[in-house]
Short mmCIF file of C-alpha atoms in Angstrom, two decimals:
data_model
loop_
_atom_site.label_atom_id
_atom_site.label_comp_id
_atom_site.label_asym_id
_atom_site.label_seq_id
_atom_site.Cartn_x
_atom_site.Cartn_y
_atom_site.Cartn_z
CA MET A 1 -3.24 0.51 4.21
CA GLY A 2 -2.21 5.25 -1.12
CA SER A 3 0.37 8.16 -8.33
CA PRO A 4 1.18 7.86 -12.00
CA PRO A 5 2.83 9.69 -14.87
CA SER A 6 3.74 13.16 -15.75
CA ALA A 7 1.80 13.32 -18.99
CA SER A 8 -1.39 12.85 -17.03
CA LEU A 9 -0.67 14.92 -13.97
CA LYS A 10 -3.09 17.54 -15.16
CA GLN A 11 -5.96 15.10 -15.07
CA ASN A 12 -8.17 15.67 -12.08
CA ASN A 13 -8.34 12.24 -10.57
CA LEU A 14 -4.70 11.38 -11.02
CA ILE A 15 -3.76 13.27 -7.93
CA PHE A 16 -5.30 10.46 -5.97
CA LEU A 17 -3.34 7.61 -7.46
CA VAL A 18 -2.28 6.52 -4.11
CA PHE A 19 -1.98 2.82 -4.17
CA ILE A 20 -0.46 2.79 -0.84
CA VAL A 21 -1.17 0.04 -0.50
CA ILE A 22 0.20 -2.64 -2.01
CA LEU A 23 3.32 -4.46 -2.36
CA PHE A 24 3.46 -7.78 -0.89
CA PHE A 25 5.38 -10.85 -0.14
CA CYS A 26 9.00 -11.10 -0.68
CA SER A 27 11.78 -13.00 1.05
CA ILE A 28 13.47 -16.03 2.44
CA PRO A 29 14.96 -16.88 5.86
CA ASP A 30 17.60 -18.22 8.19
CA LYS A 31 19.89 -16.42 10.55
CA ALA A 32 23.13 -17.26 8.80
CA ASN A 33 22.15 -16.92 5.15
CA LEU A 34 21.50 -13.21 4.96
CA CYS A 35 21.59 -11.48 1.61
CA SER A 36 24.13 -8.68 1.91
CA THR A 37 24.17 -7.47 -1.67
CA GLN A 38 21.77 -7.47 -4.59
CA ALA A 39 21.74 -6.00 -8.07
CA SER A 40 19.18 -3.22 -8.29
CA VAL A 41 17.54 -3.63 -11.68
CA ASN A 42 17.74 -6.57 -14.02
CA PRO A 43 15.38 -6.10 -16.94
CA SER A 44 16.65 -8.96 -19.07
CA VAL A 45 17.43 -12.00 -16.95
CA VAL A 46 18.11 -14.88 -19.32
CA PRO A 47 15.90 -17.85 -18.42
CA TYR A 48 17.16 -21.36 -18.11
CA LYS A 49 15.03 -24.45 -17.75
CA SER A 50 16.03 -27.04 -15.18
CA SER A 51 14.56 -30.28 -16.50
CA SER A 52 14.94 -31.97 -13.12
CA ASN A 53 12.99 -29.26 -11.34
CA ILE A 54 10.28 -29.29 -14.00
CA SER A 55 10.00 -33.07 -13.88
CA SER A 56 9.81 -32.94 -10.12
CA LEU A 57 6.98 -30.42 -10.15
CA GLU A 58 5.08 -32.36 -12.80
CA THR A 59 4.79 -35.31 -10.41
CA LEU A 60 2.59 -33.32 -8.01
CA GLN A 61 -1.10 -34.14 -7.90
CA LEU A 62 -2.88 -30.80 -8.05
CA ASP A 63 -6.39 -29.44 -8.45
CA GLY A 64 -4.83 -26.60 -10.45
CA TYR A 65 -1.81 -26.66 -12.73
CA PHE A 66 1.68 -25.36 -13.49
CA SER A 67 2.61 -23.22 -16.48
CA PHE A 68 6.19 -23.46 -17.73
CA ASP A 69 5.90 -21.47 -20.95
CA HIS A 70 4.66 -17.97 -21.81
CA ILE A 71 5.17 -16.81 -18.23
CA ASP A 72 6.98 -13.53 -18.89
CA TYR A 73 4.11 -11.64 -17.24
CA ALA A 74 5.16 -13.09 -13.89
CA ALA A 75 8.43 -11.13 -14.19
CA LYS A 76 6.58 -7.80 -14.32
CA ASP A 77 4.90 -5.58 -11.77
CA PHE A 78 3.55 -2.07 -11.36
CA GLY A 79 6.99 -0.69 -10.55
CA ASN A 80 8.18 -1.89 -13.97
CA ARG A 81 11.84 -1.78 -12.97
CA TYR A 82 12.66 -5.31 -11.82
CA HIS A 83 12.15 -8.32 -14.08
CA PHE A 84 13.12 -11.76 -12.78
CA LEU A 85 11.79 -14.70 -14.76
CA PRO A 86 10.43 -17.67 -12.82
CA LEU A 87 10.75 -21.30 -13.74
CA ALA A 88 7.03 -21.88 -13.44
CA VAL A 89 3.73 -20.28 -12.46
CA LEU A 90 1.35 -22.20 -10.23
CA HIS A 91 -2.35 -21.63 -10.83
CA PRO A 92 -3.85 -23.08 -7.66
CA LYS A 93 -7.47 -24.07 -7.36
CA SER A 94 -7.14 -25.04 -3.72
CA VAL A 95 -5.07 -24.23 -0.65
CA SER A 96 -3.74 -27.78 -0.81
CA ASP A 97 -2.15 -26.95 -4.19
CA ILE A 98 -0.08 -24.25 -2.48
CA SER A 99 0.61 -26.41 0.55
CA ASN A 100 1.66 -29.48 -1.47
CA THR A 101 3.94 -27.42 -3.71
CA ILE A 102 5.78 -25.78 -0.80
CA LYS A 103 5.90 -29.06 1.14
CA HIS A 104 7.41 -30.77 -1.90
CA ILE A 105 10.15 -28.14 -2.19
CA PHE A 106 10.77 -28.22 1.57
CA LYS A 107 11.26 -32.00 1.48
CA MET A 108 13.77 -31.65 -1.37
CA GLY A 109 16.01 -29.81 1.10
CA SER A 110 19.32 -28.43 -0.07
CA THR A 111 19.17 -30.46 -3.31
CA SER A 112 16.91 -27.71 -4.68
CA LYS A 113 17.24 -23.95 -4.74
CA LEU A 114 13.62 -23.36 -5.75
CA THR A 115 11.89 -20.42 -4.10
CA VAL A 116 8.23 -19.42 -4.04
CA ALA A 117 6.61 -16.00 -4.37
CA ALA A 118 2.92 -15.22 -4.02
CA ARG A 119 1.67 -12.85 -6.71
CA GLY A 120 -1.55 -10.96 -6.23
CA HIS A 121 -2.65 -8.22 -8.63
CA SER A 122 0.96 -7.43 -9.60
CA HIS A 123 1.23 -4.06 -7.86
CA SER A 124 4.61 -4.62 -6.28
CA LEU A 125 7.11 -1.87 -7.01
CA GLN A 126 10.50 -3.56 -6.83
CA GLY A 127 10.06 -7.20 -7.75
CA GLN A 128 8.84 -8.30 -4.33
CA ALA A 129 6.40 -10.81 -5.84
CA GLN A 130 8.91 -12.26 -8.30
CA ALA A 131 11.03 -15.42 -7.97
CA HIS A 132 14.03 -15.77 -10.26
CA GLN A 133 13.94 -19.35 -11.59
CA GLY A 134 11.52 -20.18 -8.81
CA ILE A 135 7.76 -20.58 -8.64
CA VAL A 136 5.31 -17.70 -8.74
CA ILE A 137 1.86 -18.49 -7.34
CA ASN A 138 -0.98 -16.75 -9.11
CA MET A 139 -3.11 -16.04 -6.05
CA GLU A 140 -6.08 -14.81 -8.05
CA SER A 141 -6.53 -18.36 -9.35
CA LEU A 142 -7.13 -19.63 -5.81
CA GLN A 143 -10.57 -21.11 -5.39
CA GLY A 144 -12.19 -22.29 -2.21
CA PRO A 145 -15.10 -21.42 0.04
CA GLU A 146 -16.97 -18.43 -1.30
CA MET A 147 -16.81 -15.16 0.57
CA GLN A 148 -18.75 -15.62 3.79
CA ILE A 149 -20.27 -12.67 5.66
CA HIS A 150 -21.26 -12.81 9.32
CA THR A 151 -23.71 -10.12 10.42
CA GLY A 152 -23.69 -10.64 14.19
CA GLU A 153 -22.64 -8.33 16.98
CA LEU A 154 -19.05 -8.29 15.67
CA PRO A 155 -19.58 -8.55 11.92
CA TYR A 156 -16.86 -9.92 9.68
CA VAL A 157 -16.18 -11.37 6.25
CA ASP A 158 -14.13 -14.47 5.51
CA ALA A 159 -12.31 -13.89 2.21
CA SER A 160 -9.63 -15.60 0.16
CA GLY A 161 -6.12 -14.18 0.20
CA GLY A 162 -6.50 -13.79 -3.56
CA ASP A 163 -9.72 -11.77 -3.40
CA LEU A 164 -9.59 -8.12 -4.41
CA TRP A 165 -10.70 -5.51 -1.90
CA ILE A 166 -13.05 -3.99 -4.47
CA ASN A 167 -14.93 -7.30 -4.65
CA ILE A 168 -15.09 -7.49 -0.86
CA LEU A 169 -16.59 -3.99 -0.83
CA HIS A 170 -19.31 -4.88 -3.32
CA GLU A 171 -20.16 -8.14 -1.57
CA THR A 172 -20.30 -6.75 1.97
CA LEU A 173 -22.39 -3.76 0.88
CA LYS A 174 -25.18 -6.21 0.03
CA TYR A 175 -25.50 -6.63 3.80
CA GLY A 176 -25.10 -2.93 4.58
CA LEU A 177 -21.56 -3.55 5.85
CA ALA A 178 -17.99 -2.77 4.78
CA PRO A 179 -14.41 -3.14 6.09
CA LYS A 180 -13.28 -0.33 8.39
CA SER A 181 -9.85 0.41 6.96
CA TRP A 182 -8.79 0.66 3.33
CA THR A 183 -5.99 1.40 0.95
CA ASP A 184 -6.51 4.21 -1.53
CA TYR A 185 -6.58 1.71 -4.39
CA LEU A 186 -8.96 -1.23 -4.01
CA HIS A 187 -7.85 -3.43 -6.91
CA LEU A 188 -5.33 -5.23 -4.72
CA THR A 189 -5.47 -8.64 -3.08
CA VAL A 190 -6.19 -9.24 0.58
CA GLY A 191 -2.97 -11.20 1.05
CA GLY A 192 -0.94 -8.50 -0.64
CA THR A 193 -1.97 -5.56 1.51
CA LEU A 194 -2.01 -7.55 4.75
CA SER A 195 1.59 -8.57 4.12
CA ASN A 196 2.47 -4.88 4.30
CA ALA A 197 -0.10 -2.97 6.35
CA GLY A 198 -2.75 -1.34 4.17
CA ILE A 199 -2.82 2.38 4.95
CA SER A 200 -5.21 5.11 3.88
CA GLY A 201 -7.03 8.14 5.22
CA GLN A 202 -9.02 6.01 7.70
CA ALA A 203 -5.86 4.76 9.48
CA PHE A 204 -5.90 7.57 12.08
CA LYS A 205 -9.25 6.24 13.25
CA HIS A 206 -9.13 2.47 12.75
CA GLY A 207 -5.45 1.75 12.27
CA PRO A 208 -4.16 0.04 9.10
CA GLN A 209 -5.88 -2.98 7.59
CA ILE A 210 -3.66 -5.38 9.55
CA ASN A 211 -5.23 -4.05 12.78
CA ASN A 212 -8.70 -5.09 11.64
CA ILE A 213 -8.17 -8.82 11.17
CA TYR A 214 -9.63 -11.49 13.44
CA GLN A 215 -8.19 -14.64 11.92
CA LEU A 216 -5.86 -15.86 9.18
CA GLU A 217 -5.25 -19.08 7.30
CA VAL A 218 -1.57 -19.29 6.38
CA VAL A 219 0.61 -21.72 4.44
CA THR A 220 4.06 -21.63 6.04
CA GLY A 221 7.44 -22.23 4.43
CA LYS A 222 7.16 -25.86 5.52
CA GLY A 223 3.92 -26.30 3.61
CA GLU A 224 1.82 -26.46 6.77
CA VAL A 225 -1.68 -24.97 6.66
CA VAL A 226 -2.19 -23.09 9.92
CA THR A 227 -5.20 -21.21 11.26
CA CYS A 228 -4.10 -18.43 13.56
CA THR A 229 -5.60 -15.65 15.67
CA GLU A 230 -4.36 -13.35 18.41
CA LYS A 231 -4.85 -16.26 20.84
CA GLN A 232 -4.25 -19.32 18.64
CA ASN A 233 -0.82 -19.56 17.00
CA ALA A 234 -0.44 -15.89 17.89
CA GLU A 235 3.24 -15.66 16.97
CA LEU A 236 2.47 -16.61 13.38
CA PHE A 237 -0.64 -14.40 13.30
CA TYR A 238 1.23 -11.26 14.29
CA GLY A 239 4.32 -12.22 12.32
CA VAL A 240 2.46 -12.57 9.02
CA LEU A 241 0.61 -9.26 9.42
CA GLY A 242 3.01 -6.71 7.96
CA GLY A 243 5.59 -9.50 7.59
CA LEU A 244 6.48 -8.85 3.93
CA GLY A 245 5.54 -12.41 3.03
CA GLN A 246 8.43 -13.85 5.03
CA PHE A 247 6.62 -16.34 7.25
CA GLY A 248 3.76 -17.65 5.18
CA ILE A 249 1.30 -17.11 2.37
CA ILE A 250 -2.07 -15.73 3.46
CA THR A 251 -4.76 -17.90 1.89
CA ARG A 252 -7.75 -16.66 3.90
CA ALA A 253 -8.54 -13.76 6.22
CA ARG A 254 -11.38 -12.88 8.58
CA ILE A 255 -11.85 -9.12 8.25
CA SER A 256 -13.70 -6.86 10.68
CA LEU A 257 -16.72 -4.99 9.30
CA GLU A 258 -18.86 -2.02 10.31
CA PRO A 259 -22.13 -0.50 9.07
CA ALA A 260 -21.52 1.14 5.71
CA PRO A 261 -22.69 4.67 4.84
CA LYS A 262 -24.26 5.44 1.50
CA MET A 263 -22.79 8.87 0.79
CA VAL A 264 -19.60 10.88 1.26
CA LYS A 265 -19.10 14.61 1.58
CA TRP A 266 -15.65 15.06 0.04
CA ILE A 267 -13.79 18.34 0.65
CA ARG A 268 -10.50 19.95 -0.36
CA VAL A 269 -9.04 23.09 1.16
CA LEU A 270 -5.65 24.72 0.62
CA TYR A 271 -2.85 26.04 2.82
CA ASP A 272 0.17 28.13 1.94
CA GLU A 273 1.99 27.42 5.23
CA PHE A 274 3.03 23.89 6.14
CA SER A 275 2.88 24.49 9.90
CA LYS A 276 -0.79 25.52 9.73
CA PHE A 277 -1.53 22.56 7.48
CA SER A 278 0.15 20.01 9.78
CA ASN A 279 -1.30 21.56 12.94
CA ASP A 280 -4.80 21.27 11.53
CA GLN A 281 -4.24 17.68 10.46
CA GLU A 282 -2.99 16.77 13.92
CA ARG A 283 -5.92 18.54 15.54
CA LEU A 284 -8.39 16.62 13.38
CA ILE A 285 -6.93 13.17 14.02
CA SER A 286 -7.00 13.88 17.78
CA SER A 287 -10.62 15.04 17.83
CA LYS A 288 -13.24 12.60 19.16
CA ASP A 289 -15.82 13.67 16.56
CA SER A 290 -13.79 14.35 13.45
CA PHE A 291 -13.95 13.50 9.77
CA ASP A 292 -13.94 9.87 8.64
CA TYR A 293 -11.06 10.26 6.21
CA ILE A 294 -8.09 12.61 6.45
CA GLU A 295 -5.24 12.84 3.96
CA GLY A 296 -3.07 15.59 2.53
CA LEU A 297 -1.31 16.49 -0.69
CA VAL A 298 1.73 18.60 -1.44
CA ILE A 299 1.25 20.60 -4.62
CA ILE A 300 4.36 22.16 -6.14
CA ASN A 301 4.08 24.66 -8.97
CA ARG A 302 0.93 23.14 -10.44
CA THR A 303 -0.47 25.30 -13.25
CA GLY A 304 -4.26 25.44 -13.48
CA LEU A 305 -4.69 23.25 -10.43
CA LEU A 306 -8.19 24.36 -9.51
CA ASN A 307 -9.49 24.20 -13.06
CA ASN A 308 -8.44 20.57 -13.12
CA TRP A 309 -10.52 19.93 -9.99
CA ARG A 310 -13.70 21.44 -11.36
CA SER A 311 -14.91 18.31 -13.16
CA SER A 312 -15.37 16.57 -9.80
CA PHE A 313 -15.58 19.40 -7.25
CA ASN A 314 -17.67 22.53 -6.91
CA PRO A 315 -15.90 25.64 -5.60
CA ARG A 316 -17.65 27.39 -2.74
CA ASP A 317 -16.89 30.74 -4.35
CA PRO A 318 -16.56 30.25 -8.14
CA LEU A 319 -15.41 33.82 -8.79
CA GLN A 320 -12.56 33.74 -6.29
CA ALA A 321 -11.62 30.24 -7.40
CA SER A 322 -11.30 31.45 -10.99
CA ARG A 323 -8.84 34.12 -9.86
CA PHE A 324 -6.69 31.79 -7.75
CA ILE A 325 -3.17 31.21 -9.11
CA SER A 326 -1.26 28.08 -8.12
CA GLU A 327 1.65 28.36 -10.55
CA GLY A 328 4.97 29.08 -8.86
CA LYS A 329 3.69 28.17 -5.42
CA THR A 330 4.03 25.28 -3.01
CA LEU A 331 0.60 24.57 -1.58
CA TYR A 332 -0.72 21.98 0.83
CA CYS A 333 -4.12 20.46 0.25
CA LEU A 334 -6.11 19.01 3.12
CA GLU A 335 -8.41 16.32 1.78
CA ILE A 336 -11.17 15.28 4.14
CA ALA A 337 -14.38 13.29 3.95
CA LYS A 338 -17.46 12.85 6.10
CA TYR A 339 -19.60 9.74 5.64
CA PHE A 340 -23.38 9.99 5.92
CA ASN A 341 -26.73 8.60 4.85
CA PRO A 342 -29.22 10.71 2.87
CA ASP A 343 -31.52 11.24 5.87
CA GLU A 344 -28.57 12.66 7.83
CA SER A 345 -27.67 15.34 5.29
CA ASP A 346 -28.59 18.39 7.39
CA ILE A 347 -26.82 17.31 10.57
CA THR A 348 -23.80 16.21 8.53
CA ASN A 349 -23.60 19.66 6.97
CA GLN A 350 -23.70 21.26 10.42
CA LYS A 351 -20.95 19.00 11.78
CA THR A 352 -18.81 19.57 8.71
CA GLU A 353 -19.11 23.36 8.92
CA SER A 354 -18.33 23.27 12.63
CA LEU A 355 -15.16 21.26 12.06
CA LEU A 356 -14.06 23.45 9.16
CA SER A 357 -14.60 26.63 11.17
CA GLU A 358 -11.78 25.59 13.52
CA LEU A 359 -9.21 25.22 10.72
CA SER A 360 -6.71 27.72 9.34
CA TYR A 361 -6.87 27.04 5.61
CA ILE A 362 -6.96 29.72 2.93
CA SER A 363 -10.56 30.93 3.11
CA SER A 364 -11.04 30.62 -0.62
CA PRO A 365 -11.09 28.50 -2.64
CA ARG A 366 -12.82 25.57 -0.99
CA PHE A 367 -13.99 22.62 -3.06
CA LEU A 368 -16.77 20.18 -2.29
CA SER A 369 -18.16 17.05 -3.89
CA GLU A 370 -20.88 14.63 -2.77
CA VAL A 371 -20.47 11.11 -4.12
CA SER A 372 -21.56 7.61 -3.24
CA TYR A 373 -19.48 5.60 -0.78
CA VAL A 374 -18.39 3.25 -3.57
CA GLU A 375 -17.41 6.11 -5.86
CA PHE A 376 -15.27 7.63 -3.14
CA LEU A 377 -13.46 4.44 -2.15
CA ASP A 378 -12.89 3.38 -5.77
CA ARG A 379 -11.86 6.86 -6.97
CA VAL A 380 -8.35 5.85 -8.06
CA HIS A 381 -9.61 3.21 -10.46
CA LEU A 382 -10.96 5.94 -12.74
CA SER A 383 -7.45 7.27 -13.08
CA GLU A 384 -6.17 3.80 -13.92
CA ILE A 385 -8.68 3.47 -16.75
CA ASN A 386 -7.65 6.87 -18.10
CA LEU A 387 -3.94 6.06 -17.93
CA ARG A 388 -4.33 2.68 -19.56
CA SER A 389 -6.18 4.28 -22.45
CA LYS A 390 -3.17 6.55 -23.00
CA GLY A 391 -0.55 3.83 -22.61
CA LEU A 392 0.73 5.49 -19.45
CA TRP A 393 0.05 2.74 -16.94
CA GLU A 394 2.83 0.26 -17.63
CA ILE A 395 5.75 2.64 -17.17
CA PRO A 396 8.31 2.77 -14.33
CA HIS A 397 6.96 3.88 -10.95
CA PRO A 398 9.94 4.67 -8.69
CA TRP A 399 7.89 5.31 -5.55
CA ILE A 400 9.13 5.78 -2.02
CA ASN A 401 6.90 5.66 1.05
CA LEU A 402 8.13 7.02 4.38
CA LEU A 403 6.88 7.18 7.95
CA ILE A 404 8.17 10.38 9.61
CA PRO A 405 7.95 11.13 13.36
CA ARG A 406 5.68 14.06 14.18
CA THR A 407 8.44 16.03 15.91
CA LYS A 408 10.55 15.89 12.75
CA ILE A 409 7.92 16.61 10.13
CA ILE A 410 8.58 20.37 9.99
CA GLU A 411 12.30 19.81 9.48
CA PHE A 412 11.51 17.19 6.83
CA ALA A 413 9.10 19.49 5.00
CA GLN A 414 11.47 22.45 5.02
CA GLN A 415 14.30 20.48 3.47
CA VAL A 416 12.40 18.22 1.09
CA PHE A 417 9.68 20.57 -0.14
CA GLY A 418 11.87 23.64 0.11
CA ASN A 419 15.22 22.45 -1.27
CA ILE A 420 15.11 18.96 -2.79
CA LEU A 421 11.82 19.22 -4.67
CA THR A 422 12.00 22.61 -6.32
CA GLY A 423 9.88 22.03 -9.41
CA ASN A 424 6.68 20.33 -10.44
CA SER A 425 6.60 16.77 -9.10
CA ASN A 426 6.16 13.75 -11.36
CA GLY A 427 3.21 12.43 -9.43
CA PRO A 428 1.16 12.98 -6.29
CA ILE A 429 2.87 13.56 -2.95
CA LEU A 430 0.73 12.35 -0.08
CA ILE A 431 1.24 13.43 3.51
CA TYR A 432 -0.96 12.84 6.54
CA PRO A 433 -0.57 11.89 10.24
CA VAL A 434 -1.80 8.78 12.04
CA ASN A 435 -2.17 7.80 15.68
CA LYS A 436 0.19 5.03 16.76
CA SER A 437 -2.25 4.06 19.51
CA LYS A 438 -4.41 2.58 16.73
CA TRP A 439 -1.55 0.37 15.50
CA ASN A 440 -0.84 -2.97 17.16
CA ASN A 441 2.87 -3.13 18.03
CA ARG A 442 2.92 -6.94 17.99
CA THR A 443 2.76 -7.14 14.19
CA SER A 444 5.86 -7.20 12.00
CA LEU A 445 5.25 -3.67 10.76
CA ILE A 446 7.96 -1.21 11.85
CA THR A 447 6.94 2.37 12.67
CA PRO A 448 8.74 5.39 14.19
CA ASP A 449 9.07 5.64 17.97
CA GLU A 450 6.52 8.40 18.49
CA ASP A 451 2.83 8.47 19.32
CA THR A 452 2.04 10.32 16.09
CA PHE A 453 3.83 9.95 12.79
CA TYR A 454 3.24 10.98 9.19
CA GLN A 455 2.81 8.83 6.12
CA VAL A 456 4.63 10.57 3.24
CA ALA A 457 4.41 8.97 -0.19
CA PHE A 458 6.20 10.17 -3.32
CA LEU A 459 4.20 8.51 -6.10
CA SER A 460 6.33 9.38 -9.11
CA SER A 461 6.04 8.08 -12.65
CA ALA A 462 8.97 8.03 -15.07
CA MET A 463 8.44 8.68 -18.73
CA PRO A 464 10.15 6.07 -20.93
CA SER A 465 13.37 7.21 -22.63
CA SER A 466 13.25 10.62 -20.96
CA THR A 467 16.53 12.09 -19.71
CA GLY A 468 14.85 15.10 -18.13
CA ARG A 469 13.17 15.75 -14.81
CA ASP A 470 10.47 13.20 -15.58
CA GLY A 471 13.03 10.50 -16.44
CA LEU A 472 13.81 7.49 -14.27
CA PHE A 473 17.42 8.51 -13.55
CA HIS A 474 16.43 11.95 -12.29
CA ILE A 475 13.62 10.63 -10.09
CA LEU A 476 15.78 7.90 -8.56
CA ALA A 477 18.51 10.43 -7.79
CA GLN A 478 15.92 12.71 -6.19
CA ASN A 479 14.55 9.82 -4.12
CA GLN A 480 18.04 9.03 -2.92
CA ARG A 481 18.58 12.63 -1.85
CA ILE A 482 15.44 12.40 0.27
CA LEU A 483 16.56 9.12 1.85
CA ASP A 484 20.06 10.45 2.45
CA PHE A 485 18.69 13.54 4.16
CA CYS A 486 16.47 11.43 6.46
CA SER A 487 19.47 9.33 7.41
CA LYS A 488 21.98 12.14 7.95
CA ALA A 489 19.51 14.31 9.84
CA GLY A 490 18.66 11.42 12.18
CA LEU A 491 14.92 11.87 11.74
CA GLY A 492 14.07 8.37 12.91
CA ALA A 493 12.12 7.78 9.70
CA LYS A 494 11.08 4.32 8.58
CA GLN A 495 10.29 3.09 5.10
CA TYR A 496 6.80 1.74 4.52
CA MET A 497 6.92 -1.18 2.06
CA PRO A 498 10.69 -1.14 2.63
CA HIS A 499 13.31 -1.98 0.04
CA TYR A 500 16.97 -2.36 0.96
CA SER A 501 20.00 -3.96 -0.67
CA THR A 502 22.16 -4.86 2.33
CA GLN A 503 21.74 -6.86 5.51
CA GLU A 504 22.90 -3.86 7.55
CA GLU A 505 20.09 -1.72 6.14
CA TRP A 506 17.48 -4.35 6.97
CA GLN A 507 18.84 -4.67 10.49
CA ALA A 508 18.75 -0.91 10.92
CA HIS A 509 15.16 -0.85 9.65
CA PHE A 510 13.97 -3.46 12.15
CA GLY A 511 16.16 -2.23 14.99
CA PRO A 512 15.34 -4.06 18.24
CA GLN A 513 12.79 -6.20 16.36
CA TRP A 514 15.40 -7.69 14.03
CA GLU A 515 16.03 -10.75 16.22
CA VAL A 516 12.29 -11.34 16.54
CA PHE A 517 11.93 -11.13 12.77
CA VAL A 518 14.85 -13.53 12.15
CA ASN A 519 13.57 -15.99 14.74
CA ARG A 520 10.12 -16.00 13.18
CA LYS A 521 11.68 -16.65 9.82
CA SER A 522 13.71 -19.55 11.17
CA THR A 523 10.61 -21.02 12.78
CA TYR A 524 8.12 -20.75 9.92
CA ASP A 525 10.35 -20.83 6.83
CA PRO A 526 13.62 -22.50 7.88
CA MET A 527 14.66 -23.39 4.32
CA ALA A 528 14.13 -19.80 3.19
CA ILE A 529 11.74 -20.83 0.44
CA LEU A 530 9.24 -18.00 0.56
CA ALA A 531 9.25 -14.63 -1.16
CA PRO A 532 12.78 -14.12 -2.50
CA GLY A 533 11.90 -10.78 -4.06
CA GLN A 534 12.30 -8.82 -0.85
CA ARG A 535 15.95 -9.94 -0.66
CA ILE A 536 16.20 -10.03 3.11
CA PHE A 537 17.42 -13.62 3.40
CA ARG A 538 19.12 -16.10 1.11
CA ARG A 539 17.77 -19.53 0.14
CA LYS A 540 19.47 -22.37 2.01
#
């Protein structure tokens, strides 16, 4: 299906930088060749040029082309911590360019160690879309059939794996339609989010993005172009969804649509007790007639919090809001939204007030904003523009994203928000529950073994050269304390967009599904060519 730096934390919109979405492809398979160790950060890998590999690639007949020089950008991503230089970047104009390239490498067999990584909009966090001395495919170069929208009884859009979700939104809205499930940041590629899950505040209602796909076109690790659905080539279909890029590159997807609203009533309310906050969230996601979007934020010692909200939200009681003090407190913000059309304004207000009347938030302040549907969904992009203007976008982002079982969330909150995080955080902390019944258990995505679990995202940003609390070393150490606590306490937590350095950790992550995952890898990418950046398997 959800962020940035400390210098901009006081900016209103930054609290939404949630790009939960995102990271993509990343690994390479075979049962025996499992990667058991891996260096964590390598910012200065020295490139070497294999003339034989270059000559071999230059023989391919392509609609697009390879770049062999000035390709440093392909060794960078949003995480800005891992930098592995490729040998070449493929700029495909057709699916056959991708297929022929992978097929060529597959036929070379063990005489070549070339790997292939699909790169979308470069929002990976830990080098997942990089390929050291391999080939990076620039998916945004992919051309093919234009976006096709079907407006029948079960509406859908056929889109390229390299299309951005923001473009899909704009195109489908021309027909009064839109995808059902989103990530919090829309400037990501279709193939990228579907290789993970795609989670946002609509997931409690519609499941993640991978649960709203009818059909995929995939290029496997053998170079085969395969169309798959839940009934046709189903093993590949479910394997690729949430499969971390291990079984194939998504080149096209058929995405479920629904009628799109025009407006959004966007509300924030505060809690000073976590149990009341979580109880209300769980009540809302279980209600038949609830809000359309439900997320939450943990706010630790944030000075002037409400003043920072005022540019986008109107307080229900301005006087009480002006007297509210957030400094020195840990607060929990419930962020909810109700979609509507202008002619439904009165009834929407009544439903909203009825739902709010059942909640236990602090009575004042309450903040409200009414914005267009596009403005709401694309809210994080405004923060990106602001951060780029200040030079605060391309800095390290040591994020961790966790899925915590509902029965353990109180224990998690007490330890993490009460003892580990004791000061102002270096970025937004998202927390909200989802219903597992909305998630298809046949996909490769791994979730906790409970009917309800929480998405918890620590979206930190590290200031360059800092040795303080906003420095990379401090944040990484803090992240490790959180992970260590989850492990030692036996919470049954799972990483979303996982990143591990040993085979044992990957096996523990997948649990009973490990053999299924390995078998799928052996079937669809037996030479372990695809997505080396995830470091699950080693190239044969």
